[in-house]
CSV table of C-alpha atoms in Angstrom, one decimal:
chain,number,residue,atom,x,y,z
A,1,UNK,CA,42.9,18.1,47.7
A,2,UNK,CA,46.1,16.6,48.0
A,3,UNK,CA,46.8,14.9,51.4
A,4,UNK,CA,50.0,16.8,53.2
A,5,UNK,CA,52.5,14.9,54.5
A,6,UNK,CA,53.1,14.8,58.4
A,7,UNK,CA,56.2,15.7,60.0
A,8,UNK,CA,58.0,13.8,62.9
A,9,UNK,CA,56.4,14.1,66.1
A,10,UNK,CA,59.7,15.8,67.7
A,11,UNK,CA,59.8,18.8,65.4
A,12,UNK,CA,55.9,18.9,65.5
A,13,UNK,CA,56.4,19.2,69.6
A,14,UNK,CA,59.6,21.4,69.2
A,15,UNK,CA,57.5,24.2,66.9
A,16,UNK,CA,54.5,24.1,68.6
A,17,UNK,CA,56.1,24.7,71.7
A,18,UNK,CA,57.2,28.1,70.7
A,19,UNK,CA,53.2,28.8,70.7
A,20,UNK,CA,54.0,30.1,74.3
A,21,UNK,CA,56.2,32.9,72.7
A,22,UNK,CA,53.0,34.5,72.0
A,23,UNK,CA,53.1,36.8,68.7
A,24,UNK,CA,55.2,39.5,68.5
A,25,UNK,CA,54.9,42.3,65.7
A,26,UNK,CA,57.7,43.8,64.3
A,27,UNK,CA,60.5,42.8,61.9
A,28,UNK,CA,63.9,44.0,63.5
A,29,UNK,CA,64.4,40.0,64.9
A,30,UNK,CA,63.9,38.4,62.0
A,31,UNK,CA,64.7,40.6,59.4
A,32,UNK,CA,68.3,40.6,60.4
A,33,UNK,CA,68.7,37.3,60.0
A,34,UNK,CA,66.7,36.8,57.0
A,35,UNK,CA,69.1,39.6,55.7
A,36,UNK,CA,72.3,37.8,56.7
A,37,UNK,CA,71.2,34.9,55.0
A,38,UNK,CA,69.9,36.3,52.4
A,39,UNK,CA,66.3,35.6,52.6
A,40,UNK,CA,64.9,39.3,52.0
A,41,UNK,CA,65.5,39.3,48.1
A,42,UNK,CA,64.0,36.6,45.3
A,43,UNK,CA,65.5,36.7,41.1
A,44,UNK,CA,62.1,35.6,40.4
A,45,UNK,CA,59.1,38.1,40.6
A,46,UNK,CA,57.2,38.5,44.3
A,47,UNK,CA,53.6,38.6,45.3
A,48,UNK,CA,52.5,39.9,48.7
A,49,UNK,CA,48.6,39.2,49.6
A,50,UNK,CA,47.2,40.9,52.9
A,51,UNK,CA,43.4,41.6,53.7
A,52,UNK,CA,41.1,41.2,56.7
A,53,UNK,CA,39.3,38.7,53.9
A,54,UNK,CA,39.9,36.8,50.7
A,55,UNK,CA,43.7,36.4,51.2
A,56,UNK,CA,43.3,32.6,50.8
A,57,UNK,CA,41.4,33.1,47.9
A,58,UNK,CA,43.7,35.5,46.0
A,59,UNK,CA,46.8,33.2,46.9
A,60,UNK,CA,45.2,30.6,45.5
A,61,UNK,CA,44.0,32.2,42.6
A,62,UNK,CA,47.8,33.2,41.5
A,63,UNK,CA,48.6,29.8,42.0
A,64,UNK,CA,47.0,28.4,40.1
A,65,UNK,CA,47.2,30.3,37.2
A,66,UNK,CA,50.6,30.6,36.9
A,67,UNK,CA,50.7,26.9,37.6
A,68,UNK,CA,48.9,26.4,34.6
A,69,UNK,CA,50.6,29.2,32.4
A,70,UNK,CA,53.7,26.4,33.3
A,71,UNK,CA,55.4,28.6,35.8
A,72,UNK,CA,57.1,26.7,38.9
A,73,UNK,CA,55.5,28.4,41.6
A,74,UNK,CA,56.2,28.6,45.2
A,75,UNK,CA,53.3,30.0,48.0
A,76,UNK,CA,53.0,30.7,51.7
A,77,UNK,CA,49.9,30.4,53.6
A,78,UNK,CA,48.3,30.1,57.0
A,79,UNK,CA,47.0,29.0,59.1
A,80,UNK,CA,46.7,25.3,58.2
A,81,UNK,CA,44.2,22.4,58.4
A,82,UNK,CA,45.3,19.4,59.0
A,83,UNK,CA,49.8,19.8,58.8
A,84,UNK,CA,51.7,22.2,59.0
A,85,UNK,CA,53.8,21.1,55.4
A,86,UNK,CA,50.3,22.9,54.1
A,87,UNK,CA,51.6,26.3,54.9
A,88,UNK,CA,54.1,25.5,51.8
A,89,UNK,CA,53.3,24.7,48.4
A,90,UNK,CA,55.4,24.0,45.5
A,91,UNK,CA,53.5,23.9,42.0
A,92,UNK,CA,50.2,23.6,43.9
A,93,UNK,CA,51.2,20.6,45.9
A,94,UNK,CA,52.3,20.9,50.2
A,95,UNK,CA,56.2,20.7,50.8
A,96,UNK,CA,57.3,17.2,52.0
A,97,UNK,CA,57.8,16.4,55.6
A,98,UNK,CA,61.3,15.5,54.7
A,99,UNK,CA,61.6,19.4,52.6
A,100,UNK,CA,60.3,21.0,55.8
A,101,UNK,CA,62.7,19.1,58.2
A,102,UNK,CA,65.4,20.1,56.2
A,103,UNK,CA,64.6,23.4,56.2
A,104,UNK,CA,63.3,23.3,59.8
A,105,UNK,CA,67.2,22.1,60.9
A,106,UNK,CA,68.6,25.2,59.1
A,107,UNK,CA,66.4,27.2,60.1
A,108,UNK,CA,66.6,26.4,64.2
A,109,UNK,CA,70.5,26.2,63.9
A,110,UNK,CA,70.4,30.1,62.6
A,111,UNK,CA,67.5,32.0,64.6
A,112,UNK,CA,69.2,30.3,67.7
A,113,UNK,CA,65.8,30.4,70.3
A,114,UNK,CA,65.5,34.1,68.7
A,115,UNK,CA,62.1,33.6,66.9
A,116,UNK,CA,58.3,33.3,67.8
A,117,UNK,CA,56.2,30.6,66.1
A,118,UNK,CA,55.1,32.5,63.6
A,119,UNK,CA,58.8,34.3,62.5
A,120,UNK,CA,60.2,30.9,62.5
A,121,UNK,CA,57.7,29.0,60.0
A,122,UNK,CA,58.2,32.5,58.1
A,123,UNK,CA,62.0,31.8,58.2
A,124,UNK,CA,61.6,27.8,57.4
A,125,UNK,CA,59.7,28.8,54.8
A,126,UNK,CA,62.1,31.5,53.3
A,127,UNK,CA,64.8,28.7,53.5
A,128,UNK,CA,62.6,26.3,51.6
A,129,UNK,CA,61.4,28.2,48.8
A,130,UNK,CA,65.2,30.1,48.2
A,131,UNK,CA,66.2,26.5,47.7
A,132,UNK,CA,62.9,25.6,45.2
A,133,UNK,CA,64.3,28.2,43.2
A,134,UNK,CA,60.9,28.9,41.7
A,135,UNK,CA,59.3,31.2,38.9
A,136,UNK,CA,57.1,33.1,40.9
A,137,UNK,CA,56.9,34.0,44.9
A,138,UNK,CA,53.6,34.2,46.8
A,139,UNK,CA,53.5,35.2,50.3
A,140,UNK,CA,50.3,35.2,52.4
A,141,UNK,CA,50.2,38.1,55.1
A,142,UNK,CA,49.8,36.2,58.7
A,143,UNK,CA,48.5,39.4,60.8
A,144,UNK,CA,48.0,43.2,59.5
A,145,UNK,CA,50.7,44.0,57.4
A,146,UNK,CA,53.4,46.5,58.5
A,147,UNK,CA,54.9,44.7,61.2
A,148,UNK,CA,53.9,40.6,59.8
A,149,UNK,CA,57.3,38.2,59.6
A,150,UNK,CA,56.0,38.2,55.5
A,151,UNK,CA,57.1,42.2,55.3
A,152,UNK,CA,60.5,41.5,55.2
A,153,UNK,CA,60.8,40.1,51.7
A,154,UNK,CA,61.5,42.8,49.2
A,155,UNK,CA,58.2,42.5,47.2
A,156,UNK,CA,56.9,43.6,43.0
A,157,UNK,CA,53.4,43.4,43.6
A,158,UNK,CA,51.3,44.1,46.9
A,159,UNK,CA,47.9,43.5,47.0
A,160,UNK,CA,45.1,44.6,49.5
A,161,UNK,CA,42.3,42.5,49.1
A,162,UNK,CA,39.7,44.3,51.6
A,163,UNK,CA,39.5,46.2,54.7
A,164,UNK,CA,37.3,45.1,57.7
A,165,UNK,CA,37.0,44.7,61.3
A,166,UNK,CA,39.0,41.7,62.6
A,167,UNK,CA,42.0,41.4,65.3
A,168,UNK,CA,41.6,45.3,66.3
A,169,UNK,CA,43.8,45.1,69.5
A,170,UNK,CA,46.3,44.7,67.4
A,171,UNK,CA,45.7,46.7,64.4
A,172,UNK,CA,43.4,49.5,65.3
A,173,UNK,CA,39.9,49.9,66.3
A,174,UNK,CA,39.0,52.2,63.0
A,175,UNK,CA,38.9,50.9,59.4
A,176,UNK,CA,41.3,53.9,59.0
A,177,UNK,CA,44.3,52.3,61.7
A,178,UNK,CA,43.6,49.2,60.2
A,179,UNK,CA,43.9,49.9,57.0
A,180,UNK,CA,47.1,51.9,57.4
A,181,UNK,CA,48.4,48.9,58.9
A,182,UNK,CA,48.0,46.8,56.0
A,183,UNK,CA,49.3,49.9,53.8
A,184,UNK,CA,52.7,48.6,55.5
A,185,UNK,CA,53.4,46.4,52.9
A,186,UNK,CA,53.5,48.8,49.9
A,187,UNK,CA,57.3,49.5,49.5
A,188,UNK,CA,59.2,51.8,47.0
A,189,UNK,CA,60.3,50.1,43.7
A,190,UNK,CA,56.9,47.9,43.7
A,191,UNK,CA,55.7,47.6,40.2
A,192,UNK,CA,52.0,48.2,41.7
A,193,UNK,CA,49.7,47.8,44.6
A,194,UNK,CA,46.3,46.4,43.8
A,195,UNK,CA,43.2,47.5,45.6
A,196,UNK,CA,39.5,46.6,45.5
A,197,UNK,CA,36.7,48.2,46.0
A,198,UNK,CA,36.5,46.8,49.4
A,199,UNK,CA,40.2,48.4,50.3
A,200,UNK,CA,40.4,52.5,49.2
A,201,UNK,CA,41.2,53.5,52.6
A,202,UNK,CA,42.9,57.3,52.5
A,203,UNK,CA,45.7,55.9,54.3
A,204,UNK,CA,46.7,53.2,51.7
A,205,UNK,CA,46.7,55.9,49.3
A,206,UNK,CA,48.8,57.9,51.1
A,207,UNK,CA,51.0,55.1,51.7
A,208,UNK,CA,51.7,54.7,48.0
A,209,UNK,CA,51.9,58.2,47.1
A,210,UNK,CA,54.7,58.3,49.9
A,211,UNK,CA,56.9,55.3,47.9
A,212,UNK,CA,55.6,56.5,44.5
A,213,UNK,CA,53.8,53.2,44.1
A,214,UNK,CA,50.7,53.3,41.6
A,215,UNK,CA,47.7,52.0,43.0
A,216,UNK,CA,45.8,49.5,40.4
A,217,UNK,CA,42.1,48.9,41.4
A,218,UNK,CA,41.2,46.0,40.4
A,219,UNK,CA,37.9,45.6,38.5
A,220,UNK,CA,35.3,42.8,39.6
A,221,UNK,CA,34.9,40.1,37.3
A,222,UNK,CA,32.0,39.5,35.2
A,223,UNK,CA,31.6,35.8,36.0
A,224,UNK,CA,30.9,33.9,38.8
A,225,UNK,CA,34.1,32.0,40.8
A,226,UNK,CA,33.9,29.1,43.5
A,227,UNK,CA,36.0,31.6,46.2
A,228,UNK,CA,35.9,35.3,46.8
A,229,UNK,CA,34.9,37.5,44.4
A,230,UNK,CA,36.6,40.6,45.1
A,231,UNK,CA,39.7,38.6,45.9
A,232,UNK,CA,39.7,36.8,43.2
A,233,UNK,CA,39.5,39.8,40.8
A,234,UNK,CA,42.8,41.2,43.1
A,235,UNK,CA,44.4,38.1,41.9
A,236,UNK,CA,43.9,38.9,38.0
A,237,UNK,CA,44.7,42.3,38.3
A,238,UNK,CA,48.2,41.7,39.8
A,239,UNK,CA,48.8,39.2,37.3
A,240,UNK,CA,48.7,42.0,34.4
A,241,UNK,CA,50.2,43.8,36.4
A,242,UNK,CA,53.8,41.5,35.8
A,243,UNK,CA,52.8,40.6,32.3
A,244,UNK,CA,55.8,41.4,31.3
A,245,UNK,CA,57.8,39.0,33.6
A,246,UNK,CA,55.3,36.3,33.7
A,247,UNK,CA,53.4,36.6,30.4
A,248,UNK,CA,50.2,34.5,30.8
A,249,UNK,CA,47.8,33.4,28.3
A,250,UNK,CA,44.2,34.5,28.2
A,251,UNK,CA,43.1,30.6,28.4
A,252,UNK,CA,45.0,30.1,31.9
A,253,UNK,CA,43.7,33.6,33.5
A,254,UNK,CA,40.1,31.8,32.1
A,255,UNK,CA,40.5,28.9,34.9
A,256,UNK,CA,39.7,31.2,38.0
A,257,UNK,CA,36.1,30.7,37.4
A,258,UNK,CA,36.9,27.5,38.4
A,259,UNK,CA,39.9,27.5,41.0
A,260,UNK,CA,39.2,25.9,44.7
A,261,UNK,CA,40.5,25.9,47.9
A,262,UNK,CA,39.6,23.2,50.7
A,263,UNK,CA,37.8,24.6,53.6
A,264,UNK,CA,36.0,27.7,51.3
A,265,UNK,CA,32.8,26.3,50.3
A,266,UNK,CA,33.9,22.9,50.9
A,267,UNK,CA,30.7,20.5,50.8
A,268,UNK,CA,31.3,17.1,51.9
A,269,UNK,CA,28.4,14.2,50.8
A,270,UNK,CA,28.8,11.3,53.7
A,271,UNK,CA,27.4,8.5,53.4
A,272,UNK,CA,23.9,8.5,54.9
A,273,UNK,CA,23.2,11.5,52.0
A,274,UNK,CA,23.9,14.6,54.5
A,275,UNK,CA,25.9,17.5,53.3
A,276,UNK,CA,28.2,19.0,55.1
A,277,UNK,CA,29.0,22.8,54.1
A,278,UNK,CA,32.4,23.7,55.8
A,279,UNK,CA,33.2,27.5,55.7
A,280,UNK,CA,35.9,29.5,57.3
A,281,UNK,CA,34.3,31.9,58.0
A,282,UNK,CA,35.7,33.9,61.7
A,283,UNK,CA,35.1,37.8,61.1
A,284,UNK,CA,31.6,39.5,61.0
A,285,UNK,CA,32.2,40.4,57.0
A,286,UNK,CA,33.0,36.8,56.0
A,287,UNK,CA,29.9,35.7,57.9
A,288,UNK,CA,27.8,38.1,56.7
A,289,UNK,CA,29.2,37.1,53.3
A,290,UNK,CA,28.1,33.3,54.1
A,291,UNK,CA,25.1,34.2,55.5
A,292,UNK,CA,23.7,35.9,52.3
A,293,UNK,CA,24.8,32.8,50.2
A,294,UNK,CA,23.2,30.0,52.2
A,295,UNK,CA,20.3,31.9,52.5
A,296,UNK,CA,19.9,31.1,48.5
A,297,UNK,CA,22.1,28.2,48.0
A,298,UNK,CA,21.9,25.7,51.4
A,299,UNK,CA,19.1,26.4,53.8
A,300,UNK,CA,21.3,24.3,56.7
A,301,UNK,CA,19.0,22.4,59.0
A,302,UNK,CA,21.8,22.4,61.6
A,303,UNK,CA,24.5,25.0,61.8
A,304,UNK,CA,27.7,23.4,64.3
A,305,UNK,CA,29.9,26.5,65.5
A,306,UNK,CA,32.6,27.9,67.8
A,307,UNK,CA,34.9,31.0,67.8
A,308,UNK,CA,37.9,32.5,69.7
A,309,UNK,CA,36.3,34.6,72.6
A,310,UNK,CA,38.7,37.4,71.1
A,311,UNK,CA,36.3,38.2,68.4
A,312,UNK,CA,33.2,40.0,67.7
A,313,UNK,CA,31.1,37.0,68.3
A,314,UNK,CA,27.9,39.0,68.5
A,315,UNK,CA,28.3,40.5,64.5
A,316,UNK,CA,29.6,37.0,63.6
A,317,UNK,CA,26.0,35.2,64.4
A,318,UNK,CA,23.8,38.3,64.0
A,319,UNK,CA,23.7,37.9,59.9
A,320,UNK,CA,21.8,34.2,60.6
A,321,UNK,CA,19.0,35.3,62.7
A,322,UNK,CA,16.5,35.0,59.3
A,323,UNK,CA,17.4,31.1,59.3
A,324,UNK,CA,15.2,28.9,61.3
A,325,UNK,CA,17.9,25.6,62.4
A,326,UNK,CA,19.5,24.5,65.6
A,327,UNK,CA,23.4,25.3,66.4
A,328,UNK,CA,25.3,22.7,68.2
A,329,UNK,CA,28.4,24.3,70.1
A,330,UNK,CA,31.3,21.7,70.3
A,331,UNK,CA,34.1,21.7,72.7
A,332,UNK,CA,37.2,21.9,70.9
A,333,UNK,CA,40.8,21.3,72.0
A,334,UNK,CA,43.0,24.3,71.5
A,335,UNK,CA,44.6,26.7,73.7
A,336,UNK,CA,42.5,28.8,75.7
A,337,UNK,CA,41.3,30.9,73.4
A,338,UNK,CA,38.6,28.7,71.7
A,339,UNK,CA,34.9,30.6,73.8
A,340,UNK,CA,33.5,27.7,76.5
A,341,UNK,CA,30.5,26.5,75.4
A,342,UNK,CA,28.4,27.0,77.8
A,343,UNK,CA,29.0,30.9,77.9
A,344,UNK,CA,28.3,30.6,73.9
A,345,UNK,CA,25.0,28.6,74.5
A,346,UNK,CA,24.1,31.1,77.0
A,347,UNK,CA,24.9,34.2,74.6
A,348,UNK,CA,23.2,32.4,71.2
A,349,UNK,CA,20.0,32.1,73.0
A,350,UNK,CA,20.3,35.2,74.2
A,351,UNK,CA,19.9,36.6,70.8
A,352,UNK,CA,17.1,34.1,69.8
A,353,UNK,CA,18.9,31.5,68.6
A,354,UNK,CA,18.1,27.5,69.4
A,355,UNK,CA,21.8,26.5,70.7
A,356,UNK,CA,22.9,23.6,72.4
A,357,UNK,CA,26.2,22.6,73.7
A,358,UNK,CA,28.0,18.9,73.3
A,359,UNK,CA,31.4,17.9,74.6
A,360,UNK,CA,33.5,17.2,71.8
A,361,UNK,CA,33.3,17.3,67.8
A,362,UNK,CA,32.1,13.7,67.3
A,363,UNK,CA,29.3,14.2,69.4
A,364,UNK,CA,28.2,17.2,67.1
A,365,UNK,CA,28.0,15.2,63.8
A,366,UNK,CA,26.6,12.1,66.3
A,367,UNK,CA,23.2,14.2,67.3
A,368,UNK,CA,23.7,15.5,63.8
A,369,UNK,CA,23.4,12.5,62.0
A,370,UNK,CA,21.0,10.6,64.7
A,371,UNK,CA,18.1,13.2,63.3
A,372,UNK,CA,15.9,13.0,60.5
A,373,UNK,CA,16.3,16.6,59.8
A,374,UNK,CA,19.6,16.7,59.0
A,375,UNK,CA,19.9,16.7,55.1
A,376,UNK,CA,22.3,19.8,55.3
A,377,UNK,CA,25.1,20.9,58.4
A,378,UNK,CA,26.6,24.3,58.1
A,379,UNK,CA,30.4,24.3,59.9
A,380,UNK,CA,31.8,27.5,60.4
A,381,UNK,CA,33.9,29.8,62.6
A,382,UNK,CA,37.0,29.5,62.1
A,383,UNK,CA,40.5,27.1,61.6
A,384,UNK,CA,40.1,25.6,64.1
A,385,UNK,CA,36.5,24.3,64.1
A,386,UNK,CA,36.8,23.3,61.0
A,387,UNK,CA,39.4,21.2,61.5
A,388,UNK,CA,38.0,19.6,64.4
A,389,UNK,CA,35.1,18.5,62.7
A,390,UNK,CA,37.2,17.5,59.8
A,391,UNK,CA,39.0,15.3,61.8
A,392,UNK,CA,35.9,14.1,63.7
A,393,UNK,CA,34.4,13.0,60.2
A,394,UNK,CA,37.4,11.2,59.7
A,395,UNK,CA,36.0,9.0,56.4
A,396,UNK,CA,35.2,10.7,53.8
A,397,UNK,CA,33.2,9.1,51.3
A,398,UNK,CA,32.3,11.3,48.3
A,399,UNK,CA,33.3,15.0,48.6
A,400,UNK,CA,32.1,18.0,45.9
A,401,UNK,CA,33.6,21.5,46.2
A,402,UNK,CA,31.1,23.6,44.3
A,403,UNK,CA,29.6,26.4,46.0
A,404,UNK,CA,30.3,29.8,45.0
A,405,UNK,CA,31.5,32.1,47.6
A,406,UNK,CA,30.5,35.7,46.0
């Protein structure tokens, strides 16, 4: 993983204090800016991922490849780890802090206060990439579909890469609403839209009939891959999809078996000879999906977790009740929507589970790490517990990536 670069601690304050904006769906703000300046249309082909799951994967996946077919390519993701120069990457690597400044100044001097937090990083990052000038475009879908900041770039390829149960106040409470939300971002003139087996909701189909769009499904692959299956296949279908803008090479679409991203099956080896499994994982189908691998693969002997109170914490833990290990609940700083612990102690051992509840992060891996039955940690439950554990780690001493998220 390479490190990303920090930005100044005045735009870092300035863009997290539009947080308090709160999200707002819809695209009539920003798109007529991104229109005026010209931010709604690429030369180079497009790629728009959404998915309740595997998005990160199948970003990642098209990255990668065409980085190694020798295609400059340019990506959009979120949320991030550790910096927000993470949520832009140019040939694989994060922007600069001094590239995202630059873009950050154009970008605050045109949406004048207009923008939420999320429409402005889309707009900064809109700015940045039109001035990369790259090969290939990959966008990342923040929320649903129809109505994310992303949908305002004219797109050649949409891909869907599942449909499950996750943020329903905003999208729906039926796989149908849902889906039809993320059916938003099939658009007329798009060369395809790729579905899996996980996404063949009637009312993705209709939206492609509707803008005479063909619908690819994408066939799962025969071999085994370090992220998401199923998203990973998405990835490779798109790709032939534009084989005849991007040709690629049957030797580069050969290295998803092996493609990785940090914080998907992440093991870290510290230095007393624990492993640390870090997984985010924050909607009952990607736990369930974890669940059924470290059943085989892991086995934790402790399992450190914490989750917005928004979601369906209940499914999230039910998939581990075979697994016989404590859970440690750590305090994390964030902004009110992170569940108290003591409520989450109370609801784990509710359901049978043997929880306990520390103040902060370090003190997780400290009881952790101070037993003699701690050869293997499980971290899951979302962005932001990962990332509070990451940080409360801090050294890092030998790390592998190579657990297979199927």
């Amino acid at each position: 993983m390479i490190l990303p670069e920090s930005i100044s601690n005045e735009w870092q304050s300035w863009i997290d204090g539009l947080v308090s904006k709160g999200i707002r769906l819809g695209l009539d703000k920003l798109e007529d800016i991104a229109q005026k300046y010209h931010l709604t249309q690429f030369t180079c082909p497009v790629i728009i991922v959404a998915g309740t799951n595997g998005k990160g994967s199948c970003v990642r996946t098209l990255e990668a490849i065409y980085a190694s077919a020798g295609y400059k390519t340019a990506v959009t993701s979120s949320p991030h780890i550790f910096e927000l120069t993470e949520r832009i990457r140019f040939n694989e690597k994060p922007i600069t802090a001094a590239a995202f400044e630059a873009a950050a100044v154009i970008a605050r001097s045109i949406a004048e206060d207009a923008l939420t937090y999320f429409e402005f990083l889309t707009l900064l990052s809109l700015i940045a990439i039109k001035d990369y000038d790259p090969d290939v475009v990959i966008l990342e879908v923040g929320l649903g579909g129809r109505q994310d900041a992303m949908n305002v770039v004219q797109s050649d390829v949409s891909i869907i890469t599942n449909i499950d149960y996750d943020h329903q106040s905003f999208l729906g409470h039926t796989l149908e609403a849902i889906a039809s939300e993320k059916a938003g971002i099939i658009h007329e003139n798009q060369i395809a839209c790729v579905i899996t087996q996980e996404s063949k909701q009637l009312s993705i189909k209709e939206q492609a009939n509707a803008v005479s769009v063909p619908l690819v499904e994408a066939p799962i692959t025969s071999f085994e891959t370090h992220l998401n299956k199923v998203a990973v296949s998405a990835a490779l279908a798109a790709i032939k999809c534009l084989q005849a803008r991007l040709s690629v090479p049957d030797h580069c679409m050969a290295i998803a078996k092996s493609v990785q991203l940090f914080g998907r099956g992440t093991i870290i080896e510290t230095e007393n000879g624990s492993k640390v499994w870090f997984e985010i994982a924050h909607n009952p189908a990607s736990c369930s999906s974890l669940a059924h691998k470290i059943c085989y693969d892991f086995r934790p002997d402790y399992i450190i977790f914490n989750a917005y109170k928004d979601k369906d914490i209940l499914n999230m833990i039910a998939p581990f009740k075979s697994l016989r290990c404590r859970w440690i609940v750590p305090k994390c700083p964030e902004d009110g929507r992170i569940s108290e612990t003591a409520s989450l102690v109370c609801l784990l051992k509710e359901e049978g589970f043997d929880a306990t509840a520390v103040d902060r992060p370090e003190e997780a891996l400290k009881r952790v790490f101070s037993s003699t039955h701690a050869s293997s940690i499980l971290v899951f439950g979302g962005f932001v517990v990962v990332t509070e554990l990451l940080k409360a780690l801090n050294c890092i001493t030998k790390r592998t990536e190579s657990c297979t998220i199927s």
